[in-house]
Amino acid sequence: MEDLILKHVSLEHPANQQSHETEGLSSKHLVVRRGEPFRVTLFFQGRLFNPDRDSLVFRAQLGGLLVKFPATFSKPQSYSQWNAEIEPGKSVRSQSVTVTILAPAFSPIGLYELCLHILTQPRQYSYRIGEFVLLYNPWCPADSVYLQTEDLREEYVKSDVGFLYMGTSKNVIPRPWEFGQYEEGILEICLDLLKISPQHRRNWQKDYLCRSDPVYLSRVVCAMINCEDDRGILKGNWSGVFKNGVSPSEWSGSADILKLWAESKFSPVHYGQCWVFAAVMCTVMRVLGIPCRVVTNFNSAHDTNANLVIEEYYDGMGKKLHMSKDSIWNFHVWVECWMARRDLGSGFDGWQVLDPTPQERSGGIFCCGPSPVKGIRDRHLNLIYDVPFVYAEVNADVHTVIVQNGQVLSRSVDKERVGSVICTKSVGSALPQNVTSAYKNTKAVMPSNRSTDGSPRSRRSYANREEKHTLALSMSLDKTPIAGETISFTVTVTNKENSPKILKEHINAQAKEYNSSPLETFWEVHNLLRLAPYEVKTTVHHITHSEYDEMLLGDGLMNLAVVMQDTGSYERVLVTEEFNITNPLISISMTGNDYVVKNEKREARFLFRNPFHIPMSGVLTVMGAGLLHKKVHSNVSLQPGEIMEEKISFTPKAAGTKMLHANLVFKNRPMVIRGFTTVLVRAT
């Protein structure tokens, strides 16, 4: 009698990946999700498959771990084990057999090898029939990363474009970002990341077993995004000098970074800052199947001594001093990942903070989290991992101190500044979603640059919280500062006593990086003011573009401080404002119809006017996942007031909502001009 010989195997890539929501993740491997069955069809030669005498046993192997399970005609009795069901009907006494394989919803993720043993009297045969990648499954209720609705899964798992929010709480700036999880080779790079992690190299067997748990895996990934302890992806740099690397402001997507890392044989890519670390981690987590979103905390405290107090020091002239290891970042970016927290008990499932920016060690390595957002909000400071650190980032008090010759002249406390706004991209929208109330017991709303009457919001002195003062002081920007224009602001001082006063007004401006103290003073004003009893006096000040232009750094941030000193009583009142100068935008428009159709050629127009008083030159880069096959670069040189106009053709290769965006990186200024537009691509 002829033997039963395996001739061919179909892993049914298109059908499996469509049903598993993994289309586009890999052209090399079948990609499936745990807790959801996938189909494999076996084609035999020699004779027909006879279930009365032939048995099929599968073996799935992850590294050195393996599991064997027979193929049967019966429905599985338990979904807690690997199983294979032979589809009835045509599979009986046939030369082809279709088998449905199920990996339990708690299986370790990774690249599996699939083998088949054919047991037939009196012989048996073994075949290696292929590989498949197993991912977490947010579509499966039994999986610990399950998300309930399709719009959430679409946004936090499948979407390959989004926005990072930067600037300041009063002037939030969206930055387009391509997460790029569908670019060729990205899935495989993410799997390589797990294999070269210290946890895997130290004990591969334990690492494979623990990959079933997203809590464990998220910490592994978090530590591998930075390179401080391992062969991680990114090297951080906050010096402002980016020789032999790329300025963090110039990155626009994760795929380029991940590919550079892999091409360099896993040497760290230079350079990253917080939003780059977070965006790359978001890509890796979405690839692996863990829902993830990028979150920005405005006025984020770095509390080095864990006392929930950040101290800031100024001299009597309003200059901010470097006298504390603590700091407040104008914005800090991390990620949230969605998962159950069975290790913490009930009440802590949901969004978890993970911060790959290397600030402090956690368990001996530079990572942070996963910290349950619910635990942060309700002050469960005894929870793992790193809840006290994140709690301080959003809740610390700010003590502002004026010092002169080693003596404290004034002290004030601000309990509202830290964590003033926490936001992420809204589901299905480019607008930011305020999630402050998820972290803090507050009714905070997304601030506007203007108050309800249209006037600019002002920054008031909080001195009266600690000391009784006879002066009230406030400062407000007349409008949102725009690069190339004069900055105008108003200072208002009120005499609260029934006696005249002679005041010294000191105003100080310093450029700063988003995560550090300001640099040296570049602009200052000193005036003498006379106030009658109960008089309110307003003065308007201007900083011209030529006065601040050369001092601006990449983020366009400035620290402005006003000290008002009573010459009679020596009372001093301080008010400060840290604000960002908005860059002009590149305008993007489509020629022709309002809608775009898949596989039909279209043209986009890019316009930008040089608003500066000097010639500007740089490189324009246009990107669009699913729209452009590759990035388009062109050199740009503009005289003051000159307009750039570029036309670029593109042919959409996929339907859905896409993003076309452009960066203009100047060579003679540390500045990146951006523009973006969403493109809805129809299938026909």
C-alpha positions as semicolon CSV with decimal commas, in nm:
position;residue;x (nm);y (nm);z (nm)
1;M;0,000;0,000;0,000
2;E;0,122;0,348;-0,082
3;D;0,248;0,580;0,192
4;L;0,071;0,900;0,288
5;I;0,321;1,167;0,184
6;L;0,288;1,539;0,251
7;K;0,325;1,718;-0,081
8;H;0,243;2,082;-0,002
9;V;0,113;2,305;0,279
10;S;-0,088;2,624;0,246
11;L;-0,078;2,855;0,547
12;E;-0,355;3,054;0,379
13;H;-0,187;3,388;0,443
14;P;-0,448;3,625;0,294
15;A;-0,754;3,469;0,460
16;N;-0,584;3,416;0,797
17;Q;-0,436;3,765;0,814
18;Q;-0,765;3,922;0,715
19;S;-0,955;3,740;0,990
20;H;-0,678;3,814;1,242
21;E;-0,654;4,187;1,158
22;T;-0,285;4,154;1,066
23;E;-0,290;4,247;0,697
24;G;0,020;4,437;0,592
25;L;0,231;4,357;0,896
26;S;0,461;4,113;0,713
27;S;0,521;3,975;0,366
28;K;0,758;3,707;0,500
29;H;0,555;3,542;0,774
30;L;0,202;3,439;0,852
31;V;0,093;3,673;1,135
32;V;-0,190;3,562;1,365
33;R;-0,326;3,652;1,706
34;R;-0,363;3,433;2,009
35;G;-0,713;3,323;2,110
36;E;-0,831;3,322;1,744
37;P;-0,816;3,008;1,523
38;F;-0,625;3,005;1,197
39;R;-0,649;2,758;0,908
40;V;-0,381;2,540;0,751
41;T;-0,446;2,314;0,450
42;L;-0,236;1,999;0,396
43;F;-0,203;1,843;0,050
44;F;-0,102;1,475;0,029
45;Q;0,021;1,244;-0,243
46;G;0,052;0,868;-0,267
47;R;-0,297;0,793;-0,131
48;L;-0,596;0,953;0,037
49;F;-0,595;1,063;0,400
50;N;-0,780;0,803;0,607
51;P;-0,874;0,914;0,959
52;D;-0,923;0,553;1,065
53;R;-0,553;0,475;1,023
54;D;-0,380;0,814;0,993
55;S;-0,311;1,051;1,281
56;L;-0,185;1,408;1,257
57;V;0,011;1,565;1,543
58;F;0,129;1,925;1,532
59;R;0,423;2,076;1,714
60;A;0,454;2,451;1,770
61;Q;0,799;2,562;1,885
62;L;0,902;2,901;2,022
63;G;1,278;2,893;2,052
64;G;1,346;2,593;2,274
65;L;0,989;2,577;2,406
66;L;0,752;2,342;2,231
67;V;0,399;2,214;2,260
68;K;0,246;1,911;2,084
69;F;-0,123;1,868;2,011
70;P;-0,316;1,619;1,796
71;A;-0,560;1,710;1,521
72;T;-0,908;1,575;1,593
73;F;-1,254;1,593;1,440
74;S;-1,411;1,706;1,767
75;K;-1,454;2,058;1,895
76;P;-1,195;2,144;2,160
77;Q;-1,309;2,074;2,513
78;S;-1,097;2,356;2,649
79;Y;-0,966;2,678;2,500
80;S;-0,689;2,685;2,759
81;Q;-0,477;2,444;2,553
82;W;-0,333;2,441;2,204
83;N;-0,562;2,241;1,979
84;A;-0,622;2,153;1,616
85;E;-0,958;2,061;1,466
86;I;-0,986;1,883;1,131
87;E;-1,263;2,042;0,932
88;P;-1,523;1,777;0,851
89;G;-1,655;1,702;0,506
90;K;-1,399;1,713;0,230
91;S;-1,113;1,636;0,469
92;V;-1,241;1,278;0,515
93;R;-1,072;1,034;0,275
94;S;-0,926;1,313;0,069
95;Q;-0,589;1,424;-0,063
96;S;-0,627;1,758;0,117
97;V;-0,702;1,822;0,482
98;T;-0,786;2,160;0,634
99;V;-0,704;2,205;1,001
100;T;-0,802;2,489;1,231
101;I;-0,531;2,564;1,489
102;L;-0,591;2,764;1,805
103;A;-0,326;2,913;2,033
104;P;-0,472;2,995;2,377
105;A;-0,527;3,360;2,466
106;F;-0,245;3,346;2,722
107;S;0,021;3,197;2,491
108;P;0,366;3,357;2,472
109;I;0,405;3,575;2,165
110;G;0,686;3,545;1,913
111;L;0,801;3,363;1,601
112;Y;0,692;2,998;1,610
113;E;0,805;2,706;1,400
114;L;0,519;2,473;1,302
115;C;0,589;2,104;1,243
116;L;0,367;1,810;1,151
117;H;0,402;1,443;1,247
118;I;0,206;1,191;1,039
119;L;0,150;0,867;1,227
120;T;0,040;0,583;0,997
121;Q;0,095;0,214;1,044
122;P;0,365;0,106;1,031
123;R;0,552;0,432;0,962
124;Q;0,566;0,790;1,078
125;Y;0,689;1,103;0,902
126;S;0,789;1,446;1,031
127;Y;0,776;1,772;0,836
128;R;0,861;2,130;0,907
129;I;0,563;2,303;0,747
130;G;0,636;2,669;0,811
131;E;0,657;2,959;1,055
132;F;0,402;3,194;1,202
133;V;0,419;3,500;1,426
134;L;0,181;3,499;1,721
135;L;0,071;3,838;1,859
136;Y;-0,146;3,968;2,142
137;N;-0,515;3,992;2,054
138;P;-0,715;4,304;2,150
139;W;-1,013;4,152;1,962
140;C;-1,033;3,850;2,196
141;P;-1,226;3,892;2,526
142;A;-1,008;3,627;2,690
143;D;-0,686;3,816;2,613
144;S;-0,549;4,048;2,881
145;V;-0,516;4,330;2,623
146;Y;-0,879;4,311;2,505
147;L;-1,039;4,638;2,395
148;Q;-1,418;4,646;2,374
149;T;-1,492;4,854;2,066
150;E;-1,368;4,855;1,709
151;D;-1,304;5,231;1,697
152;L;-1,062;5,199;1,989
153;R;-0,883;4,904;1,828
154;E;-0,863;5,095;1,501
155;E;-0,705;5,396;1,675
156;Y;-0,473;5,229;1,925
157;V;-0,362;4,916;1,736
158;K;-0,412;4,952;1,360
159;S;-0,357;5,323;1,295
160;D;-0,011;5,391;1,155
161;V;-0,026;5,773;1,173
162;G;-0,099;6,012;1,456
163;F;0,001;6,327;1,640
164;L;0,238;6,409;1,922
165;Y;0,153;6,718;2,126
166;M;0,425;6,961;2,227
167;G;0,474;7,328;2,314
168;T;0,312;7,457;2,634
169;S;-0,024;7,405;2,800
170;K;-0,149;7,738;2,666
171;N;-0,021;7,681;2,313
172;V;-0,041;7,312;2,228
173;I;0,137;7,226;1,902
174;P;0,045;6,903;1,715
175;R;0,331;6,722;1,545
176;P;0,243;6,459;1,281
177;W;0,410;6,121;1,326
178;E;0,419;5,806;1,113
179;F;0,427;5,503;1,339
180;G;0,501;5,291;1,032
181;Q;0,409;4,946;1,161
182;Y;0,316;4,829;0,811
183;E;0,650;4,915;0,651
184;E;0,849;4,619;0,526
185;G;1,060;4,453;0,794
186;I;0,928;4,646;1,095
187;L;0,755;4,343;1,251
188;E;1,073;4,139;1,223
189;I;1,278;4,420;1,379
190;C;1,038;4,430;1,675
191;L;1,083;4,055;1,723
192;D;1,462;4,101;1,707
193;L;1,429;4,361;1,983
194;L;1,286;4,094;2,213
195;K;1,562;3,846;2,128
196;I;1,852;4,081;2,200
197;S;1,706;4,216;2,525
198;P;1,907;4,143;2,842
199;Q;1,616;3,938;2,977
200;H;1,630;3,702;2,680
201;R;2,008;3,677;2,673
202;R;2,018;3,611;3,046
203;N;1,751;3,338;3,049
204;W;1,585;3,271;2,714
205;Q;1,353;3,003;2,850
206;K;1,211;3,227;3,122
207;D;1,183;3,515;2,876
208;Y;0,981;3,309;2,626
209;L;0,747;3,188;2,901
210;C;0,696;3,538;3,043
211;R;0,606;3,685;2,703
212;S;0,252;3,568;2,765
213;D;0,216;3,858;3,008
214;P;0,193;4,213;2,862
215;V;0,308;4,358;3,195
216;Y;0,639;4,175;3,163
217;L;0,676;4,238;2,791
218;S;0,603;4,611;2,822
219;R;0,889;4,652;3,069
220;V;1,125;4,467;2,835
221;V;1,029;4,693;2,544
222;C;1,038;5,008;2,756
223;A;1,397;4,943;2,860
224;M;1,501;4,852;2,504
225;I;1,379;5,180;2,352
226;N;1,670;5,361;2,519
227;C;2,025;5,224;2,513
228;E;2,141;5,308;2,865
229;D;2,145;4,947;2,991
230;D;2,150;4,740;2,674
231;R;2,169;4,742;2,294
232;G;1,861;4,959;2,281
233;I;1,727;5,161;1,992
234;L;1,790;5,527;2,077
235;K;2,059;5,737;2,239
236;G;1,921;6,038;2,423
237;N;2,076;6,383;2,377
238;W;1,959;6,706;2,541
239;S;2,279;6,904;2,486
240;G;2,163;7,091;2,176
241;V;2,466;6,959;1,985
242;F;2,379;6,674;1,748
243;K;2,699;6,610;1,554
244;N;2,735;6,260;1,409
245;G;2,361;6,209;1,440
246;V;2,014;6,347;1,368
247;S;1,853;6,621;1,575
248;P;1,548;6,474;1,754
249;S;1,333;6,750;1,602
250;E;1,403;6,620;1,251
251;W;1,253;6,273;1,299
252;S;0,902;6,233;1,158
253;G;0,840;5,860;1,195
254;S;0,944;5,544;1,376
255;A;1,025;5,320;1,078
256;D;1,339;5,511;0,976
257;I;1,473;5,482;1,331
258;L;1,397;5,111;1,364
259;K;1,551;5,035;1,023
260;L;1,867;5,232;1,104
261;W;1,899;5,041;1,429
262;A;1,868;4,706;1,253
263;E;2,101;4,802;0,966
264;S;2,370;4,905;1,216
265;K;2,355;4,558;1,376
266;F;2,162;4,704;1,668
267;S;2,384;4,997;1,755
268;P;2,189;5,289;1,907
269;V;2,050;5,552;1,673
270;H;2,159;5,909;1,746
271;Y;1,953;6,094;1,876
272;G;1,625;6,088;2,067
273;Q;1,434;6,297;2,317
274;C;1,115;6,215;2,505
275;W;0,867;6,235;2,217
276;V;1,092;6,023;1,994
277;F;1,136;5,756;2,263
278;A;0,759;5,748;2,322
279;A;0,661;5,740;1,954
280;V;0,899;5,453;1,875
281;M;0,769;5,256;2,173
282;C;0,414;5,315;2,053
283;T;0,508;5,160;1,719
284;V;0,662;4,851;1,879
285;M;0,365;4,795;2,110
286;R;0,110;4,831;1,830
287;V;0,308;4,588;1,616
288;L;0,307;4,330;1,897
289;G;-0,067;4,377;1,947
290;I;-0,078;4,578;2,271
291;P;-0,306;4,885;2,239
292;C;-0,094;5,195;2,283
293;R;-0,121;5,573;2,264
294;V;0,121;5,863;2,308
295;V;0,045;6,101;2,597
296;T;0,184;6,447;2,675
297;N;0,204;6,587;3,028
298;F;0,246;6,965;3,023
299;N;0,459;7,108;3,306
300;S;0,593;6,767;3,401
301;A;0,786;6,751;3,728
302;H;1,110;6,557;3,767
303;D;1,119;6,514;4,144
304;T;1,469;6,380;4,213
305;N;1,432;6,352;4,592
306;A;1,072;6,221;4,596
307;N;0,938;6,489;4,831
308;L;0,663;6,606;4,590
309;V;0,815;6,955;4,589
310;I;0,992;7,126;4,301
311;E;1,195;7,431;4,398
312;E;1,271;7,706;4,147
313;Y;1,503;7,994;4,226
314;Y;1,520;8,349;4,085
315;D;1,743;8,640;4,166
316;G;1,611;8,985;4,246
317;M;1,631;9,088;3,878
318;G;1,406;8,803;3,760
319;K;1,675;8,573;3,628
320;K;1,606;8,203;3,680
321;L;1,896;8,031;3,859
322;H;2,042;7,680;3,842
323;M;2,017;7,592;4,212
324;S;1,808;7,272;4,218
325;K;1,840;6,921;4,079
326;D;1,464;6,913;4,045
327;S;1,313;7,042;3,722
328;I;0,988;7,102;3,540
329;W;0,973;7,001;3,176
330;N;0,746;7,225;2,969
331;F;0,614;6,901;2,827
332;H;0,704;6,540;2,872
333;V;0,584;6,258;2,648
334;W;0,525;5,897;2,748
335;V;0,292;5,618;2,635
336;E;-0,008;5,445;2,782
337;C;-0,070;5,076;2,710
338;W;-0,400;4,900;2,769
339;M;-0,389;4,576;2,969
340;A;-0,533;4,388;3,264
341;R;-0,336;4,405;3,588
342;R;-0,402;4,069;3,749
343;D;-0,077;4,116;3,943
344;L;-0,232;4,412;4,130
345;G;-0,581;4,280;4,200
346;S;-0,908;4,437;4,093
347;G;-0,947;4,803;4,006
348;F;-0,623;4,869;3,819
349;D;-0,696;4,734;3,471
350;G;-0,693;4,971;3,175
351;W;-0,438;5,232;3,071
352;Q;-0,088;5,193;3,213
353;V;0,189;5,456;3,197
354;L;0,519;5,344;3,043
355;D;0,801;5,591;2,995
356;P;1,105;5,483;2,789
357;T;1,289;5,815;2,832
358;P;1,587;5,741;3,061
359;Q;1,527;5,953;3,372
360;E;1,542;5,721;3,673
361;R;1,613;5,351;3,721
362;S;1,332;5,108;3,794
363;G;1,436;4,770;3,926
364;G;1,792;4,860;3,832
365;I;1,721;4,951;3,468
366;F;1,618;5,269;3,288
367;C;1,249;5,218;3,233
368;C;0,928;5,334;3,399
369;G;0,604;5,145;3,445
370;P;0,362;4,999;3,375
371;S;0,196;5,228;3,629
372;P;-0,185;5,205;3,636
373;V;-0,341;5,543;3,563
374;K;-0,618;5,462;3,814
375;G;-0,354;5,399;4,080
376;I;-0,188;5,733;4,005
377;R;-0,518;5,920;4,027
378;D;-0,615;5,760;4,359
379;R;-0,264;5,795;4,507
380;H;-0,187;5,426;4,554
381;L;0,181;5,498;4,603
382;N;0,255;5,146;4,724
383;L;0,188;4,988;4,383
384;I;0,447;4,857;4,141
385;Y;0,584;4,983;3,907
386;D;0,697;5,344;3,965
387;V;0,360;5,490;4,068
388;P;0,520;5,743;4,311
389;F;0,747;5,878;4,036
390;V;0,464;5,929;3,788
391;Y;0,240;6,069;4,062
392;A;0,502;6,336;4,130
393;E;0,528;6,416;3,758
394;V;0,163;6,526;3,757
395;N;0,105;6,644;4,115
396;A;0,416;6,803;4,270
397;D;0,394;7,151;4,425
398;V;0,615;7,427;4,288
399;H;0,797;7,645;4,542
400;T;0,931;7,961;4,378
401;V;1,201;8,141;4,575
402;I;1,365;8,482;4,518
403;V;1,717;8,485;4,659
404;Q;1,984;8,753;4,684
405;N;2,333;8,707;4,831
406;G;2,229;8,376;4,984
407;Q;1,921;8,520;5,154
408;V;1,559;8,428;5,077
409;L;1,371;8,745;4,985
410;S;1,038;8,589;4,892
411;R;0,874;8,247;4,865
412;S;0,552;8,141;4,693
413;V;0,375;7,811;4,625
414;D;0,187;7,703;4,313
415;K;-0,019;7,383;4,344
416;E;-0,175;7,403;3,998
417;R;0,115;7,435;3,757
418;V;0,247;7,076;3,747
419;G;0,041;6,844;3,531
420;S;-0,177;7,137;3,425
421;V;-0,290;6,954;3,109
422;I;-0,243;6,592;3,007
423;C;-0,358;6,502;2,657
424;T;-0,348;6,246;2,378
425;K;-0,487;6,220;2,027
426;S;-0,864;6,186;2,013
427;V;-1,012;5,869;1,863
428;G;-1,073;5,928;1,493
429;S;-0,974;6,295;1,511
430;A;-0,664;6,513;1,488
431;L;-0,774;6,710;1,795
432;P;-0,616;6,651;2,136
433;Q;-0,820;6,469;2,399
434;N;-0,786;6,597;2,754
435;V;-0,716;6,306;2,991
436;T;-0,609;6,516;3,292
437;S;-0,902;6,397;3,502
438;A;-0,791;6,036;3,454
439;Y;-0,467;6,124;3,638
440;K;-0,586;6,391;3,880
441;N;-0,895;6,470;4,082
442;T;-0,965;6,785;3,886
443;K;-1,206;6,927;3,632
444;A;-0,931;7,066;3,411
445;V;-1,020;7,152;3,052
446;M;-0,806;7,203;2,746
447;P;-0,695;7,566;2,775
448;S;-0,736;7,816;2,501
449;N;-0,481;8,083;2,419
450;R;-0,753;8,334;2,499
451;S;-1,007;8,382;2,772
452;T;-1,380;8,395;2,709
453;D;-1,377;8,767;2,634
454;G;-1,108;8,726;2,368
455;S;-0,827;8,877;2,573
456;P;-0,507;8,678;2,631
457;R;-0,491;8,461;2,938
458;S;-0,261;8,601;3,203
459;R;-0,015;8,446;3,444
460;R;-0,076;8,566;3,799
461;S;0,155;8,574;4,095
462;Y;0,089;8,303;4,354
463;A;0,283;8,486;4,622
464;N;-0,026;8,553;4,834
465;R;-0,057;8,180;4,900
466;E;0,239;8,196;5,137
467;E;0,286;8,560;5,230
468;K;0,058;8,858;5,263
469;H;0,155;9,113;5,000
470;T;0,057;9,472;4,940
471;L;0,114;9,431;4,565
472;A;-0,075;9,220;4,312
473;L;0,108;9,138;3,989
474;S;0,006;8,970;3,666
475;M;0,145;8,930;3,315
476;S;-0,023;8,835;2,987
477;L;0,086;8,785;2,629
478;D;-0,107;9,014;2,396
479;K;-0,134;8,730;2,140
480;T;0,022;8,396;2,065
481;P;0,388;8,464;1,974
482;I;0,472;8,375;1,615
483;A;0,825;8,336;1,480
484;G;0,932;8,638;1,279
485;E;0,700;8,875;1,468
486;T;0,741;9,100;1,772
487;I;0,646;8,951;2,109
488;S;0,417;9,188;2,299
489;F;0,312;9,140;2,660
490;T;0,139;9,340;2,930
491;V;0,237;9,372;3,296
492;T;-0,027;9,485;3,544
493;V;0,055;9,585;3,901
494;T;-0,196;9,684;4,169
495;N;-0,125;9,885;4,484
496;K;-0,344;9,724;4,750
497;E;-0,269;9,989;5,016
498;N;-0,388;10,340;5,092
499;S;-0,044;10,490;5,048
500;P;0,168;10,574;4,743
501;K;0,450;10,346;4,632
502;I;0,767;10,372;4,428
503;L;0,843;10,044;4,254
504;K;1,134;9,896;4,066
505;E;1,023;9,680;3,774
506;H;1,268;9,415;3,655
507;I;1,187;9,202;3,350
508;N;1,407;8,917;3,232
509;A;1,388;8,689;2,925
510;Q;1,582;8,363;2,883
511;A;1,566;8,101;2,606
512;K;1,532;7,742;2,725
513;E;1,508;7,378;2,627
514;Y;1,182;7,203;2,711
515;N;1,341;6,983;2,978
516;S;1,588;7,213;3,149
517;S;1,652;7,545;3,315
518;P;1,686;7,858;3,101
519;L;2,009;7,980;2,952
520;E;2,165;8,322;3,015
521;T;1,955;8,637;2,997
522;F;1,927;8,775;2,643
523;W;1,679;9,059;2,704
524;E;1,598;9,266;3,013
525;V;1,425;9,588;3,113
526;H;1,440;9,788;3,435
527;N;1,192;10,066;3,511
528;L;1,087;10,289;3,798
529;L;0,711;10,310;3,855
530;R;0,506;10,535;4,082
531;L;0,169;10,412;4,210
532;A;-0,094;10,618;4,386
533;P;-0,300;10,454;4,663
534;Y;-0,502;10,160;4,519
535;E;-0,384;10,246;4,170
536;V;-0,371;9,980;3,897
537;K;-0,096;10,044;3,642
538;T;-0,043;9,861;3,314
539;T;0,271;9,867;3,104
540;V;0,323;9,711;2,762
541;H;0,657;9,568;2,655
542;H;0,792;9,445;2,323
543;I;1,069;9,202;2,227
544;T;1,145;9,237;1,859
545;H;1,227;8,944;1,634
546;S;1,584;9,064;1,591
547;E;1,625;9,064;1,971
548;Y;1,516;8,702;2,024
549;D;1,582;8,533;1,688
550;E;1,938;8,414;1,741
551;M;1,864;8,301;2,097
552;L;1,581;8,067;2,012
553;L;1,645;7,694;2,038
554;G;1,468;7,410;1,861
555;D;1,148;7,418;2,066
556;G;1,108;7,796;2,053
557;L;1,063;7,817;2,431
558;M;1,120;8,124;2,642
559;N;1,112;8,196;3,016
560;L;0,984;8,545;3,097
561;A;0,991;8,676;3,455
562;V;0,882;9,003;3,618
563;V;0,992;9,111;3,964
564;M;0,822;9,412;4,119
565;Q;1,009;9,559;4,417
566;D;0,869;9,811;4,664
567;T;1,157;10,052;4,732
568;G;1,009;10,144;5,067
569;S;0,938;9,805;5,224
570;Y;1,167;9,595;4,997
571;E;0,870;9,369;4,935
572;R;0,916;9,168;4,614
573;V;0,652;8,996;4,402
574;L;0,737;8,762;4,115
575;V;0,534;8,643;3,819
576;T;0,670;8,414;3,548
577;E;0,554;8,276;3,216
578;E;0,710;8,003;3,004
579;F;0,576;8,010;2,651
580;N;0,656;7,875;2,307
581;I;0,687;8,072;1,987
582;T;0,471;7,921;1,714
583;N;0,640;7,846;1,384
584;P;0,457;7,928;1,060
585;L;0,305;7,631;0,876
586;I;0,348;7,480;0,533
587;S;0,016;7,497;0,350
588;I;-0,085;7,176;0,171
589;S;-0,372;7,152;-0,079
590;M;-0,492;6,899;-0,335
591;T;-0,544;6,985;-0,698
592;G;-0,858;6,859;-0,872
593;N;-1,142;6,678;-0,692
594;D;-1,199;6,692;-0,318
595;Y;-1,176;6,313;-0,290
596;V;-0,886;6,077;-0,367
597;V;-0,923;5,729;-0,522
598;K;-0,695;5,431;-0,468
599;N;-0,443;5,375;-0,751
600;E;-0,532;5,705;-0,921
601;K;-0,255;5,962;-0,959
602;R;-0,306;6,294;-0,781
603;E;-0,105;6,611;-0,718
604;A;-0,051;6,810;-0,400
605;R;0,074;7,168;-0,370
606;F;0,301;7,285;-0,087
607;L;0,328;7,657;-0,008
608;F;0,544;7,842;0,244
609;R;0,637;8,208;0,277
610;N;0,962;8,304;0,449
611;P;0,847;8,539;0,730
612;F;1,198;8,607;0,858
613;H;1,418;8,907;0,788
614;I;1,705;8,694;0,659
615;P;1,741;8,442;0,373
616;M;1,655;8,084;0,475
617;S;1,773;7,764;0,310
618;G;1,703;7,400;0,385
619;V;1,555;7,072;0,267
620;L;1,184;7,002;0,217
621;T;1,081;6,643;0,286
622;V;0,735;6,515;0,195
623;M;0,601;6,190;0,343
624;G;0,280;5,992;0,332
625;A;0,240;5,626;0,431
626;G;0,010;5,458;0,180
627;L;0,030;5,764;-0,049
628;L;0,396;5,794;-0,148
629;H;0,621;5,499;-0,224
630;K;0,910;5,680;-0,057
631;K;0,996;6,021;0,083
632;V;1,043;6,307;-0,161
633;H;1,325;6,557;-0,094
634;S;1,394;6,896;-0,252
635;N;1,632;7,182;-0,172
636;V;1,474;7,515;-0,081
637;S;1,631;7,861;-0,072
638;L;1,415;8,162;0,014
639;Q;1,478;8,534;0,041
640;P;1,284;8,732;0,306
641;G;0,918;8,733;0,203
642;E;0,974;8,487;-0,083
643;I;0,719;8,209;-0,136
644;M;0,807;7,844;-0,190
645;E;0,571;7,646;-0,414
646;E;0,629;7,275;-0,473
647;K;0,402;7,031;-0,658
648;I;0,436;6,661;-0,589
649;S;0,245;6,372;-0,749
650;F;0,137;6,067;-0,554
651;T;-0,064;5,749;-0,617
652;P;-0,251;5,604;-0,314
653;K;-0,196;5,231;-0,270
654;A;-0,441;5,173;0,014
655;A;-0,789;5,297;0,102
656;G;-0,868;5,469;0,431
657;T;-0,762;5,782;0,615
658;K;-0,401;5,872;0,536
659;M;-0,177;6,166;0,616
660;L;0,035;6,374;0,382
661;H;0,290;6,581;0,572
662;A;0,600;6,786;0,506
663;N;0,904;6,906;0,703
664;L;1,125;7,196;0,604
665;V;1,453;7,165;0,795
666;F;1,655;7,486;0,781
667;K;2,032;7,474;0,760
668;N;2,099;7,821;0,904
669;R;1,854;7,804;1,199
670;P;1,774;7,526;1,450
671;M;1,416;7,521;1,326
672;V;1,179;7,278;1,153
673;I;0,871;7,409;0,971
674;R;0,587;7,157;0,933
675;G;0,259;7,108;0,758
676;F;0,008;6,825;0,725
677;T;-0,329;6,733;0,583
678;T;-0,541;6,422;0,617
679;V;-0,639;6,243;0,297
680;L;-0,945;6,019;0,275
681;V;-0,873;5,758;0,007
682;R;-1,171;5,580;-0,147
683;A;-1,145;5,226;-0,275
684;T;-1,321;5,326;-0,601
